[in-house]
């Protein structure tokens, strides 16, 4: 009998540790769908920046990109429009929302291929969810430029 109780306890701990909170589930549902990344900006530093985001393209290339998030299988993509500065095309991602102990949840993603296989060796990106409504989303990442912290702000509008 003690063995059954112990096994039941372990199973319940396992399931509760894998579950997501209601807030995370709500954020995932709100993020679900198509978004346009309207603007990328930099704060906490003076001057202008030229940066490569997500080891992919220049920041200017991301403005106008279309992001798709599918919450029921945690996959999605973003598409960069063609231009002389940008390597256009669709990039596939696996994404999730995680609870950050600091109180600000984060959207994390890593690159996958069309068959949903990891192509990044497990390496990915985390962006703070600064603001999320049914029509707008603001994400931020913290980087260092010239030895100083810089926030990269991503402003999205839902399609």
PDB file of C-alpha atoms in Angstrom, residues 4-136:
ATOM      1  CA  UNK A   4       1.196   2.611  -4.342  1.00  0.00           C
ATOM      2  CA  UNK A   5       0.913   5.853  -2.376  1.00  0.00           C
ATOM      3  CA  UNK A   6       4.557   6.700  -3.092  1.00  0.00           C
ATOM      4  CA  UNK A   7       4.164   6.005  -6.824  1.00  0.00           C
ATOM      5  CA  UNK A   8       0.950   8.043  -6.957  1.00  0.00           C
ATOM      6  CA  UNK A   9       2.704  10.932  -5.225  1.00  0.00           C
ATOM      7  CA  UNK A  10       5.632  10.812  -7.658  1.00  0.00           C
ATOM      8  CA  UNK A  11       3.314  10.749 -10.669  1.00  0.00           C
ATOM      9  CA  UNK A  12       1.324  13.727  -9.376  1.00  0.00           C
ATOM     10  CA  UNK A  13       4.553  15.698  -8.774  1.00  0.00           C
ATOM     11  CA  UNK A  14       5.738  14.842 -12.275  1.00  0.00           C
ATOM     12  CA  UNK A  15       2.490  16.022 -13.892  1.00  0.00           C
ATOM     13  CA  UNK A  16       2.301  19.200 -11.825  1.00  0.00           C
ATOM     14  CA  UNK A  17       5.898  20.128 -12.650  1.00  0.00           C
ATOM     15  CA  UNK A  18       5.179  19.800 -16.375  1.00  0.00           C
ATOM     16  CA  UNK A  19       2.010  21.838 -16.362  1.00  0.00           C
ATOM     17  CA  UNK A  20       1.833  25.468 -17.354  1.00  0.00           C
ATOM     18  CA  UNK A  21       0.094  28.178 -15.437  1.00  0.00           C
ATOM     19  CA  UNK A  22      -3.153  29.759 -16.532  1.00  0.00           C
ATOM     20  CA  UNK A  23      -1.310  33.010 -17.335  1.00  0.00           C
ATOM     21  CA  UNK A  24       1.099  31.201 -19.675  1.00  0.00           C
ATOM     22  CA  UNK A  25      -1.764  29.352 -21.383  1.00  0.00           C
ATOM     23  CA  UNK A  26      -3.602  32.661 -21.910  1.00  0.00           C
ATOM     24  CA  UNK A  27      -0.479  34.297 -23.340  1.00  0.00           C
ATOM     25  CA  UNK A  28       0.030  31.378 -25.730  1.00  0.00           C
ATOM     26  CA  UNK A  29      -3.572  31.705 -26.947  1.00  0.00           C
ATOM     27  CA  UNK A  30      -3.169  35.464 -27.413  1.00  0.00           C
ATOM     28  CA  UNK A  31       0.098  35.047 -29.329  1.00  0.00           C
ATOM     29  CA  UNK A  32      -1.472  32.417 -31.604  1.00  0.00           C
ATOM     30  CA  UNK A  33      -1.922  33.711 -35.160  1.00  0.00           C
ATOM     31  CA  UNK A  34      -0.225  36.056 -37.622  1.00  0.00           C
ATOM     32  CA  UNK A  35       1.688  39.168 -36.557  1.00  0.00           C
ATOM     33  CA  UNK A  36       3.563  41.890 -38.423  1.00  0.00           C
ATOM     34  CA  UNK A  37       6.778  43.131 -36.857  1.00  0.00           C
ATOM     35  CA  UNK A  38       6.274  46.845 -37.523  1.00  0.00           C
ATOM     36  CA  UNK A  39       9.231  48.368 -35.751  1.00  0.00           C
ATOM     37  CA  UNK A  40      12.573  47.441 -34.192  1.00  0.00           C
ATOM     38  CA  UNK A  41      14.191  50.005 -31.915  1.00  0.00           C
ATOM     39  CA  UNK A  42      17.035  50.267 -29.423  1.00  0.00           C
ATOM     40  CA  UNK A  43      16.879  51.849 -25.967  1.00  0.00           C
ATOM     41  CA  UNK A  44      19.362  52.714 -23.216  1.00  0.00           C
ATOM     42  CA  UNK A  45      21.998  53.920 -25.721  1.00  0.00           C
ATOM     43  CA  UNK A  46      22.466  57.032 -27.799  1.00  0.00           C
ATOM     44  CA  UNK A  47      23.193  56.896 -31.502  1.00  0.00           C
ATOM     45  CA  UNK A  48      22.120  54.552 -34.238  1.00  0.00           C
ATOM     46  CA  UNK A  49      22.781  50.863 -34.527  1.00  0.00           C
ATOM     47  CA  UNK A  50      23.239  48.379 -37.306  1.00  0.00           C
ATOM     48  CA  UNK A  51      22.680  44.924 -35.897  1.00  0.00           C
ATOM     49  CA  UNK A  52      22.146  41.339 -36.953  1.00  0.00           C
ATOM     50  CA  UNK A  53      19.129  39.883 -35.149  1.00  0.00           C
ATOM     51  CA  UNK A  54      18.830  36.177 -34.284  1.00  0.00           C
ATOM     52  CA  UNK A  55      22.047  35.470 -36.239  1.00  0.00           C
ATOM     53  CA  UNK A  56      19.931  35.983 -39.349  1.00  0.00           C
ATOM     54  CA  UNK A  57      19.517  39.450 -40.897  1.00  0.00           C
ATOM     55  CA  UNK A  58      19.930  43.143 -40.212  1.00  0.00           C
ATOM     56  CA  UNK A  59      17.368  44.755 -37.947  1.00  0.00           C
ATOM     57  CA  UNK A  60      15.903  46.758 -40.866  1.00  0.00           C
ATOM     58  CA  UNK A  61      15.116  43.471 -42.650  1.00  0.00           C
ATOM     59  CA  UNK A  62      12.800  42.429 -39.829  1.00  0.00           C
ATOM     60  CA  UNK A  63      10.578  45.486 -40.127  1.00  0.00           C
ATOM     61  CA  UNK A  64       7.520  44.339 -42.072  1.00  0.00           C
ATOM     62  CA  UNK A  65       8.274  40.651 -41.520  1.00  0.00           C
ATOM     63  CA  UNK A  66       5.296  38.345 -40.963  1.00  0.00           C
ATOM     64  CA  UNK A  67       5.404  36.071 -37.924  1.00  0.00           C
ATOM     65  CA  UNK A  68       3.092  33.084 -37.523  1.00  0.00           C
ATOM     66  CA  UNK A  69       2.587  31.316 -34.190  1.00  0.00           C
ATOM     67  CA  UNK A  70       0.594  28.077 -33.911  1.00  0.00           C
ATOM     68  CA  UNK A  71      -0.091  27.424 -30.230  1.00  0.00           C
ATOM     69  CA  UNK A  72      -1.476  23.893 -30.457  1.00  0.00           C
ATOM     70  CA  UNK A  73       1.802  22.423 -31.757  1.00  0.00           C
ATOM     71  CA  UNK A  74       4.233  25.186 -30.672  1.00  0.00           C
ATOM     72  CA  UNK A  75       5.559  25.779 -34.168  1.00  0.00           C
ATOM     73  CA  UNK A  76       5.567  28.810 -36.387  1.00  0.00           C
ATOM     74  CA  UNK A  77       7.599  30.829 -38.809  1.00  0.00           C
ATOM     75  CA  UNK A  78       8.639  34.275 -39.843  1.00  0.00           C
ATOM     76  CA  UNK A  79       9.072  35.570 -43.366  1.00  0.00           C
ATOM     77  CA  UNK A  80      11.461  38.331 -44.331  1.00  0.00           C
ATOM     78  CA  UNK A  81      10.526  40.363 -47.376  1.00  0.00           C
ATOM     79  CA  UNK A  82      12.987  40.598 -50.280  1.00  0.00           C
ATOM     80  CA  UNK A  83      15.282  43.621 -50.531  1.00  0.00           C
ATOM     81  CA  UNK A  84      18.844  44.393 -51.516  1.00  0.00           C
ATOM     82  CA  UNK A  85      19.962  44.223 -47.862  1.00  0.00           C
ATOM     83  CA  UNK A  86      18.011  41.170 -46.781  1.00  0.00           C
ATOM     84  CA  UNK A  87      18.129  37.449 -47.318  1.00  0.00           C
ATOM     85  CA  UNK A  88      14.414  36.939 -47.865  1.00  0.00           C
ATOM     86  CA  UNK A  89      12.411  33.814 -47.178  1.00  0.00           C
ATOM     87  CA  UNK A  90      10.672  31.869 -44.479  1.00  0.00           C
ATOM     88  CA  UNK A  91      12.360  30.628 -41.336  1.00  0.00           C
ATOM     89  CA  UNK A  92      10.649  27.946 -39.247  1.00  0.00           C
ATOM     90  CA  UNK A  93      10.588  28.020 -35.452  1.00  0.00           C
ATOM     91  CA  UNK A  94       9.464  26.070 -32.402  1.00  0.00           C
ATOM     92  CA  UNK A  95       8.270  28.427 -29.692  1.00  0.00           C
ATOM     93  CA  UNK A  96       6.916  28.544 -26.180  1.00  0.00           C
ATOM     94  CA  UNK A  97       6.125  30.951 -23.377  1.00  0.00           C
ATOM     95  CA  UNK A  98       8.053  30.435 -20.180  1.00  0.00           C
ATOM     96  CA  UNK A  99       7.581  31.880 -16.746  1.00  0.00           C
ATOM     97  CA  UNK A 100      10.517  33.962 -15.687  1.00  0.00           C
ATOM     98  CA  UNK A 101      11.241  34.128 -11.993  1.00  0.00           C
ATOM     99  CA  UNK A 102      11.664  37.895 -12.352  1.00  0.00           C
ATOM    100  CA  UNK A 103       7.942  38.247 -13.067  1.00  0.00           C
ATOM    101  CA  UNK A 104       8.150  38.961 -16.801  1.00  0.00           C
ATOM    102  CA  UNK A 105       7.263  35.962 -18.944  1.00  0.00           C
ATOM    103  CA  UNK A 106       9.344  35.277 -22.013  1.00  0.00           C
ATOM    104  CA  UNK A 107       8.712  34.067 -25.529  1.00  0.00           C
ATOM    105  CA  UNK A 108      11.447  31.636 -26.488  1.00  0.00           C
ATOM    106  CA  UNK A 109      12.109  30.079 -29.867  1.00  0.00           C
ATOM    107  CA  UNK A 110      14.629  28.039 -31.786  1.00  0.00           C
ATOM    108  CA  UNK A 111      15.005  27.305 -35.457  1.00  0.00           C
ATOM    109  CA  UNK A 112      13.610  24.127 -37.008  1.00  0.00           C
ATOM    110  CA  UNK A 113      13.279  22.883 -40.581  1.00  0.00           C
ATOM    111  CA  UNK A 114      10.125  22.225 -42.601  1.00  0.00           C
ATOM    112  CA  UNK A 115       9.917  18.758 -41.037  1.00  0.00           C
ATOM    113  CA  UNK A 116      10.019  20.276 -37.511  1.00  0.00           C
ATOM    114  CA  UNK A 117      13.554  18.986 -36.793  1.00  0.00           C
ATOM    115  CA  UNK A 118      15.920  21.141 -34.746  1.00  0.00           C
ATOM    116  CA  UNK A 119      18.533  22.880 -36.915  1.00  0.00           C
ATOM    117  CA  UNK A 120      20.055  25.065 -34.210  1.00  0.00           C
ATOM    118  CA  UNK A 121      21.636  22.417 -32.001  1.00  0.00           C
ATOM    119  CA  UNK A 122      19.253  23.335 -29.199  1.00  0.00           C
ATOM    120  CA  UNK A 123      20.352  26.987 -29.268  1.00  0.00           C
ATOM    121  CA  UNK A 124      17.547  29.517 -29.156  1.00  0.00           C
ATOM    122  CA  UNK A 125      16.412  32.984 -28.159  1.00  0.00           C
ATOM    123  CA  UNK A 126      14.392  34.445 -25.285  1.00  0.00           C
ATOM    124  CA  UNK A 127      12.496  37.696 -25.517  1.00  0.00           C
ATOM    125  CA  UNK A 128      10.780  39.417 -22.599  1.00  0.00           C
ATOM    126  CA  UNK A 129       7.034  39.905 -23.121  1.00  0.00           C
ATOM    127  CA  UNK A 130       6.770  43.581 -22.170  1.00  0.00           C
ATOM    128  CA  UNK A 131       3.198  44.013 -23.380  1.00  0.00           C
ATOM    129  CA  UNK A 132       0.646  41.659 -24.917  1.00  0.00           C
ATOM    130  CA  UNK A 133      -2.922  42.462 -25.963  1.00  0.00           C
ATOM    131  CA  UNK A 134      -5.150  40.766 -28.544  1.00  0.00           C
ATOM    132  CA  UNK A 135      -3.883  43.273 -31.178  1.00  0.00           C
ATOM    133  CA  UNK A 136      -0.375  44.344 -30.110  1.00  0.00           C
TER     134      UNK A 136
END
